[in-house]
């Protein structure tokens, strides 16, 4: 079945460490997105990519980095520069020019 | 700035009751979607509805684009309807990217 796989489901990180969240899709979607969700809040866009080897900053990109070397993969690195990284991270994909937004099941990151 | 406001923020229902969730947006939109996030964090797309009315089983949605609001109707609610309902819009006019701006959501609790 087609879908989006995020891993790991739970992640613990020590302060000062970088950590990479995985997002893989087999839907053949062109666009991929990373969102951050804090308790009681909506989703906020971190980065998005419409095609391979290209990506744009969203509303809250500071302290994060991404790459898009393959159409299927869009990993997110939470760097030590991100001051408040504890959150729920959601990856999504869509057909550019269409509406087929599909979300992964999320990664819950906790800084300890 | 661009805003998406949802009301009410919280709603508690008895099983079998009907409800209406509202989404107001501050500018014209190309794309409006409703999502349901279950208690485990998974988001599912319910409707793509930049204008008009759509129905899917017990759920229906109406968007009045000229008046900048959308309504989600849930009839004969069930406990499985519990979760957070998000409205998300794309304010980009005619562009090829479809990054969405999310409201803060309505937390729905359906009691048996």
CSV table of C-alpha atoms in Angstrom, one decimal:
chain,number,residue,atom,x,y,z
A,1,UNK,CA,0.0,0.0,0.0
A,2,UNK,CA,1.2,3.5,-0.8
A,3,UNK,CA,1.8,5.9,2.1
A,4,UNK,CA,4.3,7.9,4.1
A,5,UNK,CA,6.6,6.4,6.7
A,6,UNK,CA,8.1,8.4,9.4
A,7,UNK,CA,10.7,7.1,11.8
A,8,UNK,CA,11.3,6.8,14.6
A,9,UNK,CA,8.0,7.2,16.3
A,10,UNK,CA,9.6,8.5,19.5
A,11,UNK,CA,13.0,10.2,19.7
A,12,UNK,CA,14.9,11.5,22.7
A,13,UNK,CA,17.8,13.9,22.3
A,14,UNK,CA,20.3,15.4,24.6
A,15,UNK,CA,20.7,19.2,24.5
A,16,UNK,CA,23.4,20.3,22.0
A,17,UNK,CA,23.0,17.3,19.7
A,18,UNK,CA,21.7,17.2,16.2
A,19,UNK,CA,19.1,14.6,15.3
A,20,UNK,CA,17.6,13.5,11.9
A,21,UNK,CA,14.0,12.5,11.4
A,22,UNK,CA,13.3,10.2,8.5
A,23,UNK,CA,10.4,10.6,6.0
A,24,UNK,CA,9.8,8.3,3.1
A,25,UNK,CA,6.9,8.2,0.7
A,26,UNK,CA,6.0,5.7,-2.1
A,27,UNK,CA,3.0,7.7,-3.5
A,28,UNK,CA,5.1,9.2,-6.3
A,29,UNK,CA,4.2,12.6,-5.0
A,30,UNK,CA,6.3,15.6,-6.2
A,31,UNK,CA,6.0,17.8,-3.1
A,32,UNK,CA,7.0,17.0,0.4
A,33,UNK,CA,6.6,19.1,3.6
A,34,UNK,CA,7.7,19.2,7.3
A,35,UNK,CA,5.4,20.6,9.9
A,36,UNK,CA,5.8,21.1,13.6
A,37,UNK,CA,2.9,20.8,16.1
A,38,UNK,CA,3.0,22.0,19.7
A,39,UNK,CA,0.4,21.1,22.3
A,40,UNK,CA,-2.9,22.9,21.6
A,41,UNK,CA,-1.6,24.5,18.4
A,42,UNK,CA,-2.0,24.1,14.7
A,43,UNK,CA,0.6,22.9,12.4
A,44,UNK,CA,3.4,25.3,11.4
A,45,UNK,CA,5.4,24.8,8.2
A,46,UNK,CA,9.2,24.2,8.6
A,47,UNK,CA,10.4,23.4,5.1
A,48,UNK,CA,8.9,22.2,1.9
A,49,UNK,CA,10.2,20.8,-1.4
A,50,UNK,CA,8.4,20.7,-4.8
A,51,UNK,CA,11.1,18.9,-6.7
A,52,UNK,CA,14.3,16.9,-6.1
A,53,UNK,CA,17.3,19.0,-5.1
A,54,UNK,CA,15.2,22.0,-4.3
A,55,UNK,CA,13.5,23.2,-1.1
A,56,UNK,CA,12.2,26.3,0.5
A,57,UNK,CA,12.0,27.7,4.0
A,58,UNK,CA,8.6,27.7,5.6
A,59,UNK,CA,7.5,29.9,8.5
A,60,UNK,CA,9.7,28.5,11.2
A,61,UNK,CA,12.9,27.2,9.4
A,62,UNK,CA,15.5,28.5,11.9
A,63,UNK,CA,17.4,25.7,13.6
A,64,UNK,CA,16.3,23.1,11.0
A,65,UNK,CA,17.8,21.8,7.8
A,66,UNK,CA,16.6,19.4,5.1
A,67,UNK,CA,17.7,17.7,1.9
A,68,UNK,CA,15.9,16.3,-1.1
A,69,UNK,CA,18.2,14.0,-2.9
A,70,UNK,CA,15.5,11.5,-3.9
A,71,UNK,CA,11.9,12.0,-4.8
A,72,UNK,CA,10.9,9.5,-2.1
A,73,UNK,CA,12.9,10.9,0.8
A,74,UNK,CA,12.8,14.2,2.7
A,75,UNK,CA,14.8,14.0,6.0
A,76,UNK,CA,14.7,16.7,8.5
A,77,UNK,CA,17.6,17.6,10.8
A,78,UNK,CA,16.9,19.3,14.0
A,79,UNK,CA,20.1,21.1,14.9
A,80,UNK,CA,21.5,22.3,18.2
A,81,UNK,CA,20.6,25.8,17.1
A,82,UNK,CA,16.9,25.1,17.5
A,83,UNK,CA,16.1,26.6,20.9
A,84,UNK,CA,12.9,24.6,21.7
A,85,UNK,CA,12.9,21.4,19.7
A,86,UNK,CA,10.5,19.3,21.8
A,87,UNK,CA,7.5,18.9,19.6
A,88,UNK,CA,5.5,16.5,17.4
A,89,UNK,CA,6.9,16.5,13.8
A,90,UNK,CA,4.7,15.6,10.9
A,91,UNK,CA,5.8,14.9,7.3
A,92,UNK,CA,3.4,15.2,4.4
A,93,UNK,CA,3.4,14.9,0.7
A,94,UNK,CA,1.2,16.1,-2.2
A,95,UNK,CA,0.8,16.2,-5.9
A,96,UNK,CA,2.0,19.7,-6.9
A,97,UNK,CA,-0.9,21.5,-8.5
A,98,UNK,CA,-3.4,19.1,-6.8
A,99,UNK,CA,-4.7,18.6,-3.4
A,100,UNK,CA,-3.7,15.0,-2.4
A,101,UNK,CA,-2.2,15.9,0.9
A,102,UNK,CA,-1.2,12.8,2.8
A,103,UNK,CA,0.5,12.8,6.3
A,104,UNK,CA,2.8,10.4,8.0
A,105,UNK,CA,2.1,9.3,11.5
A,106,UNK,CA,4.6,11.7,13.1
A,107,UNK,CA,7.7,11.6,15.2
A,108,UNK,CA,7.5,12.9,18.8
A,109,UNK,CA,10.9,14.5,19.7
A,110,UNK,CA,11.8,15.1,23.3
A,111,UNK,CA,14.9,16.9,24.4
A,112,UNK,CA,16.3,15.6,27.7
B,1,UNK,CA,-1.2,39.0,8.4
B,2,UNK,CA,-2.8,35.9,7.0
B,3,UNK,CA,-5.0,34.3,9.5
B,4,UNK,CA,-7.1,31.1,9.9
B,5,UNK,CA,-9.4,31.1,12.8
B,6,UNK,CA,-11.4,28.1,14.0
B,7,UNK,CA,-14.3,28.0,16.4
B,8,UNK,CA,-15.2,26.7,18.9
B,9,UNK,CA,-11.7,25.7,20.3
B,10,UNK,CA,-13.3,22.9,22.3
B,11,UNK,CA,-16.6,21.0,21.9
B,12,UNK,CA,-18.0,18.1,24.0
B,13,UNK,CA,-21.0,16.1,22.6
B,14,UNK,CA,-23.0,13.1,23.5
B,15,UNK,CA,-23.0,10.3,21.0
B,16,UNK,CA,-25.7,10.9,18.4
B,17,UNK,CA,-25.6,14.7,18.6
B,18,UNK,CA,-24.9,17.0,15.6
B,19,UNK,CA,-22.3,19.7,15.5
B,20,UNK,CA,-21.0,22.6,13.3
B,21,UNK,CA,-17.4,23.7,13.2
B,22,UNK,CA,-16.4,27.0,11.7
B,23,UNK,CA,-13.3,28.3,9.9
B,24,UNK,CA,-12.8,31.9,9.1
B,25,UNK,CA,-9.9,33.0,6.8
B,26,UNK,CA,-8.5,36.5,6.2
B,27,UNK,CA,-7.9,36.4,2.4
B,28,UNK,CA,-9.1,34.8,-0.7
B,29,UNK,CA,-8.0,31.2,-1.1
B,30,UNK,CA,-7.2,28.7,-3.8
B,31,UNK,CA,-7.3,25.6,-1.6
B,32,UNK,CA,-9.2,24.9,1.6
B,33,UNK,CA,-9.0,21.5,3.3
B,34,UNK,CA,-10.5,20.0,6.4
B,35,UNK,CA,-8.4,17.4,8.3
B,36,UNK,CA,-9.1,15.1,11.3
B,37,UNK,CA,-6.3,14.3,13.7
B,38,UNK,CA,-7.1,11.2,15.8
B,39,UNK,CA,-5.9,10.9,19.4
B,40,UNK,CA,-2.7,9.1,18.2
B,41,UNK,CA,-1.7,12.0,16.0
B,42,UNK,CA,-2.6,10.8,12.6
B,43,UNK,CA,-4.1,13.4,10.2
B,44,UNK,CA,-6.6,12.3,7.6
B,45,UNK,CA,-7.9,14.6,4.9
B,46,UNK,CA,-11.6,14.9,5.1
B,47,UNK,CA,-12.5,17.4,2.4
B,48,UNK,CA,-10.9,19.5,-0.3
B,49,UNK,CA,-13.4,22.4,-0.6
B,50,UNK,CA,-12.3,25.8,-1.8
B,51,UNK,CA,-15.9,26.6,-2.6
B,52,UNK,CA,-19.3,24.9,-2.6
B,53,UNK,CA,-20.7,22.0,-0.6
B,54,UNK,CA,-19.6,18.4,-0.3
B,55,UNK,CA,-20.8,15.4,1.6
B,56,UNK,CA,-19.2,12.2,2.7
B,57,UNK,CA,-21.4,10.0,4.8
B,58,UNK,CA,-22.2,11.7,8.1
B,59,UNK,CA,-19.8,14.6,7.3
B,60,UNK,CA,-20.4,17.5,5.1
B,61,UNK,CA,-18.7,20.8,4.4
B,62,UNK,CA,-19.6,24.1,2.9
B,63,UNK,CA,-17.2,26.9,1.9
B,64,UNK,CA,-18.5,30.4,1.1
B,65,UNK,CA,-15.4,31.9,-0.5
B,66,UNK,CA,-16.8,35.3,-1.0
B,67,UNK,CA,-17.5,35.6,2.7
B,68,UNK,CA,-14.3,33.9,3.7
B,69,UNK,CA,-15.6,31.1,5.8
B,70,UNK,CA,-16.1,27.3,5.8
B,71,UNK,CA,-18.3,25.1,7.9
B,72,UNK,CA,-17.9,21.4,8.7
B,73,UNK,CA,-21.0,19.5,9.8
B,74,UNK,CA,-20.9,16.3,11.8
B,75,UNK,CA,-24.2,14.5,12.1
B,76,UNK,CA,-25.1,11.6,14.5
B,77,UNK,CA,-21.6,11.9,16.1
B,78,UNK,CA,-19.8,8.7,17.2
B,79,UNK,CA,-17.0,8.3,19.7
B,80,UNK,CA,-14.7,7.6,16.9
B,81,UNK,CA,-15.2,11.2,15.7
B,82,UNK,CA,-13.3,12.4,18.7
B,83,UNK,CA,-10.0,14.3,17.9
B,84,UNK,CA,-8.9,17.6,16.5
B,85,UNK,CA,-10.4,19.0,13.4
B,86,UNK,CA,-8.2,21.4,11.4
B,87,UNK,CA,-9.0,23.8,8.7
B,88,UNK,CA,-6.1,24.6,6.4
B,89,UNK,CA,-5.9,27.0,3.5
B,90,UNK,CA,-3.5,28.0,0.7
B,91,UNK,CA,-3.5,31.7,0.2
B,92,UNK,CA,-1.2,31.6,-2.8
B,93,UNK,CA,-2.9,32.9,-5.9
B,94,UNK,CA,-2.2,30.9,-9.0
B,95,UNK,CA,1.1,29.5,-7.9
B,96,UNK,CA,2.3,26.0,-8.2
B,97,UNK,CA,3.1,25.3,-4.6
B,98,UNK,CA,0.5,24.2,-2.2
B,99,UNK,CA,1.8,25.0,1.3
B,100,UNK,CA,-1.1,25.1,3.7
B,101,UNK,CA,-1.7,27.5,6.6
B,102,UNK,CA,-3.4,25.7,9.5
B,103,UNK,CA,-5.9,27.0,12.1
B,104,UNK,CA,-5.4,26.0,15.7
B,105,UNK,CA,-8.1,23.4,15.4
B,106,UNK,CA,-11.3,22.4,17.2
B,107,UNK,CA,-10.9,19.6,19.9
B,108,UNK,CA,-14.0,17.4,19.7
B,109,UNK,CA,-14.8,14.9,22.4
B,110,UNK,CA,-17.8,12.6,21.8
B,111,UNK,CA,-18.9,10.8,25.0
B,112,UNK,CA,-20.8,7.5,24.9
